[in-house]
Amino acid sequence: MALYCIGDVQGCDTSLQHLLDRMGFSPSRDTVYLLGDLVNRGPESAAVLRRCMQHAGALRCLLGNHDLHLLAAAHGARPPSRRDTLDSVLHAPDAPTLLAWLRQQPLARWHEHAGQPLLLVHAGVLPDWSAQHTLALAEEVQAVLRSDALGPFLHAMYGNQPDQWRDGLQGAERLRVIVNALTRLRFCSPAGVMDFDSTESASAAPPGLMPWFDVPGRSTADTLIAFGHWSTLGWLNRPHCLGLDTGCVWGGCLSAVRFGATLAEREQLSVRCPQAQVPG
């Protein structure tokens, strides 16, 4: 049995098939975590969801910002933008089944490999959040996604404020901060104030900000975190930090990491992808 993580697929199902073939993926043997943004911008979003549903025990998914955007578009909370490619899901004959499955997926996952912890998120983790706190907060959002409150939540989900976590936050503001951290975060201040304007590489941090994983004293500093979301960051391989979005939809690569006997033993596997969108 092998353990893998895969970065942002974004509707590129053919590239996902090529990567799984290169991995020698066996659904009866392997465990693969897909780190969010399963859909959008690429041409085959519905096919990606169907593949994940077919191998739900082996392909374990979590939600990214584009996956939440699909749910919002389906519930009339956000109109699709001109760059969206969500019609293959929204107009599919099995759209209700695909969307029902998607809303069941979590915003964070936890895996123990050879007794070592692995935290999986789409974007980032705020400095004050421990791994267990992160999972508990993700569960708060997941409970709403699975409930009758889904529609009102999606209508209130968008916005950049509050831009900092406070334990006393409640209602829509509390859920919005959790969603923004787990699915949109790149840069923040040392105090955990989030920035959503810059999408540049980690070396181009705006003044007073830094990549979330570089904040001194981060509570999850000793836990390996695997994430995607940041294509301009690209492949990042540190002892406790693993970035896997290598720009598949932009004509880059779709990348996976294969872990060995321990989480420290890692092999990168990538396939080149046709460009589905032009950056900018």
PDB file of N, CA, C and O in Angstrom, residues 45-47 49-50 70 73-74 80 84-99:
ATOM      1  N   SER A  45     -14.447  19.002 -15.483  1.00  0.00           N
ATOM      2  CA  SER A  45     -14.748  19.008 -14.051  1.00  0.00           C
ATOM      3  C   SER A  45     -15.674  17.866 -13.646  1.00  0.00           C
ATOM      4  O   SER A  45     -15.459  17.209 -12.622  1.00  0.00           O
ATOM      5  N   ALA A  46     -16.700  17.621 -14.437  1.00  0.00           N
ATOM      6  CA  ALA A  46     -17.629  16.550 -14.085  1.00  0.00           C
ATOM      7  C   ALA A  46     -16.929  15.199 -14.085  1.00  0.00           C
ATOM      8  O   ALA A  46     -17.185  14.353 -13.210  1.00  0.00           O
ATOM      9  N   ALA A  47     -16.030  14.981 -15.017  1.00  0.00           N
ATOM     10  CA  ALA A  47     -15.301  13.710 -15.073  1.00  0.00           C
ATOM     11  C   ALA A  47     -14.415  13.523 -13.845  1.00  0.00           C
ATOM     12  O   ALA A  47     -14.280  12.406 -13.341  1.00  0.00           O
ATOM     13  N   LEU A  49     -15.023  14.701 -10.825  1.00  0.00           N
ATOM     14  CA  LEU A  49     -15.901  14.346  -9.707  1.00  0.00           C
ATOM     15  C   LEU A  49     -16.373  12.901  -9.815  1.00  0.00           C
ATOM     16  O   LEU A  49     -16.424  12.183  -8.806  1.00  0.00           O
ATOM     17  N   ARG A  50     -16.712  12.472 -11.009  1.00  0.00           N
ATOM     18  CA  ARG A  50     -17.169  11.088 -11.178  1.00  0.00           C
ATOM     19  C   ARG A  50     -16.050  10.102 -10.835  1.00  0.00           C
ATOM     20  O   ARG A  50     -16.296   9.057 -10.220  1.00  0.00           O
ATOM     21  N   LEU A  70     -18.238  26.280  -6.986  1.00  0.00           N
ATOM     22  CA  LEU A  70     -19.198  25.471  -7.729  1.00  0.00           C
ATOM     23  C   LEU A  70     -20.489  25.312  -6.944  1.00  0.00           C
ATOM     24  O   LEU A  70     -21.589  25.467  -7.501  1.00  0.00           O
ATOM     25  N   ALA A  73     -22.365  28.591  -7.061  1.00  0.00           N
ATOM     26  CA  ALA A  73     -22.995  28.823  -8.360  1.00  0.00           C
ATOM     27  C   ALA A  73     -24.244  27.959  -8.517  1.00  0.00           C
ATOM     28  O   ALA A  73     -25.273  28.410  -9.037  1.00  0.00           O
ATOM     29  N   ALA A  74     -24.170  26.730  -8.048  1.00  0.00           N
ATOM     30  CA  ALA A  74     -25.309  25.820  -8.163  1.00  0.00           C
ATOM     31  C   ALA A  74     -26.494  26.266  -7.322  1.00  0.00           C
ATOM     32  O   ALA A  74     -27.647  25.952  -7.655  1.00  0.00           O
ATOM     33  N   PRO A  80     -21.376  32.360 -12.127  1.00  0.00           N
ATOM     34  CA  PRO A  80     -20.097  31.960 -12.715  1.00  0.00           C
ATOM     35  C   PRO A  80     -19.429  33.140 -13.405  1.00  0.00           C
ATOM     36  O   PRO A  80     -20.099  34.001 -13.980  1.00  0.00           O
ATOM     37  N   ASP A  84     -14.825  30.732 -15.681  1.00  0.00           N
ATOM     38  CA  ASP A  84     -15.277  29.476 -15.093  1.00  0.00           C
ATOM     39  C   ASP A  84     -15.631  28.461 -16.171  1.00  0.00           C
ATOM     40  O   ASP A  84     -16.094  28.820 -17.260  1.00  0.00           O
ATOM     41  N   THR A  85     -15.414  27.197 -15.836  1.00  0.00           N
ATOM     42  CA  THR A  85     -15.774  26.102 -16.746  1.00  0.00           C
ATOM     43  C   THR A  85     -16.576  25.077 -15.951  1.00  0.00           C
ATOM     44  O   THR A  85     -16.198  23.910 -15.858  1.00  0.00           O
ATOM     45  N   LEU A  86     -17.684  25.532 -15.396  1.00  0.00           N
ATOM     46  CA  LEU A  86     -18.472  24.709 -14.492  1.00  0.00           C
ATOM     47  C   LEU A  86     -19.680  24.060 -15.171  1.00  0.00           C
ATOM     48  O   LEU A  86     -20.377  23.258 -14.541  1.00  0.00           O
ATOM     49  N   ASP A  87     -19.922  24.386 -16.443  1.00  0.00           N
ATOM     50  CA  ASP A  87     -21.132  23.892 -17.097  1.00  0.00           C
ATOM     51  C   ASP A  87     -21.180  22.375 -17.191  1.00  0.00           C
ATOM     52  O   ASP A  87     -22.263  21.783 -17.182  1.00  0.00           O
ATOM     53  N   SER A  88     -20.006  21.730 -17.286  1.00  0.00           N
ATOM     54  CA  SER A  88     -20.014  20.269 -17.402  1.00  0.00           C
ATOM     55  C   SER A  88     -20.606  19.627 -16.148  1.00  0.00           C
ATOM     56  O   SER A  88     -21.096  18.491 -16.211  1.00  0.00           O
ATOM     57  N   VAL A  89     -20.567  20.337 -15.036  1.00  0.00           N
ATOM     58  CA  VAL A  89     -21.207  19.854 -13.815  1.00  0.00           C
ATOM     59  C   VAL A  89     -22.628  20.396 -13.705  1.00  0.00           C
ATOM     60  O   VAL A  89     -23.588  19.638 -13.507  1.00  0.00           O
ATOM     61  N   LEU A  90     -22.786  21.717 -13.848  1.00  0.00           N
ATOM     62  CA  LEU A  90     -24.085  22.351 -13.611  1.00  0.00           C
ATOM     63  C   LEU A  90     -25.153  21.850 -14.568  1.00  0.00           C
ATOM     64  O   LEU A  90     -26.334  21.791 -14.204  1.00  0.00           O
ATOM     65  N   HIS A  91     -24.778  21.468 -15.788  1.00  0.00           N
ATOM     66  CA  HIS A  91     -25.745  21.005 -16.787  1.00  0.00           C
ATOM     67  C   HIS A  91     -25.672  19.498 -17.019  1.00  0.00           C
ATOM     68  O   HIS A  91     -26.261  18.988 -17.985  1.00  0.00           O
ATOM     69  N   ALA A  92     -24.980  18.800 -16.171  1.00  0.00           N
ATOM     70  CA  ALA A  92     -24.870  17.350 -16.319  1.00  0.00           C
ATOM     71  C   ALA A  92     -26.166  16.663 -15.879  1.00  0.00           C
ATOM     72  O   ALA A  92     -26.843  17.127 -14.953  1.00  0.00           O
ATOM     73  N   PRO A  93     -26.536  15.549 -16.506  1.00  0.00           N
ATOM     74  CA  PRO A  93     -27.733  14.828 -16.065  1.00  0.00           C
ATOM     75  C   PRO A  93     -27.621  14.322 -14.637  1.00  0.00           C
ATOM     76  O   PRO A  93     -28.639  14.157 -13.959  1.00  0.00           O
ATOM     77  N   ASP A  94     -26.396  14.082 -14.168  1.00  0.00           N
ATOM     78  CA  ASP A  94     -26.197  13.621 -12.799  1.00  0.00           C
ATOM     79  C   ASP A  94     -25.709  14.736 -11.885  1.00  0.00           C
ATOM     80  O   ASP A  94     -25.102  14.477 -10.836  1.00  0.00           O
ATOM     81  N   ALA A  95     -26.000  15.988 -12.258  1.00  0.00           N
ATOM     82  CA  ALA A  95     -25.562  17.125 -11.446  1.00  0.00           C
ATOM     83  C   ALA A  95     -25.999  17.027  -9.991  1.00  0.00           C
ATOM     84  O   ALA A  95     -25.188  17.276  -9.079  1.00  0.00           O
ATOM     85  N   PRO A  96     -27.250  16.668  -9.683  1.00  0.00           N
ATOM     86  CA  PRO A  96     -27.638  16.570  -8.261  1.00  0.00           C
ATOM     87  C   PRO A  96     -26.768  15.573  -7.487  1.00  0.00           C
ATOM     88  O   PRO A  96     -26.408  15.828  -6.329  1.00  0.00           O
ATOM     89  N   THR A  97     -26.417  14.464  -8.114  1.00  0.00           N
ATOM     90  CA  THR A  97     -25.575  13.462  -7.450  1.00  0.00           C
ATOM     91  C   THR A  97     -24.166  13.997  -7.228  1.00  0.00           C
ATOM     92  O   THR A  97     -23.578  13.815  -6.159  1.00  0.00           O
ATOM     93  N   LEU A  98     -23.611  14.665  -8.248  1.00  0.00           N
ATOM     94  CA  LEU A  98     -22.261  15.212  -8.137  1.00  0.00           C
ATOM     95  C   LEU A  98     -22.194  16.274  -7.048  1.00  0.00           C
ATOM     96  O   LEU A  98     -21.255  16.289  -6.233  1.00  0.00           O
ATOM     97  N   LEU A  99     -23.169  17.156  -7.011  1.00  0.00           N
ATOM     98  CA  LEU A  99     -23.167  18.237  -6.028  1.00  0.00           C
ATOM     99  C   LEU A  99     -23.431  17.710  -4.619  1.00  0.00           C
ATOM    100  O   LEU A  99     -22.851  18.211  -3.642  1.00  0.00           O
TER     101      LEU A  99
END
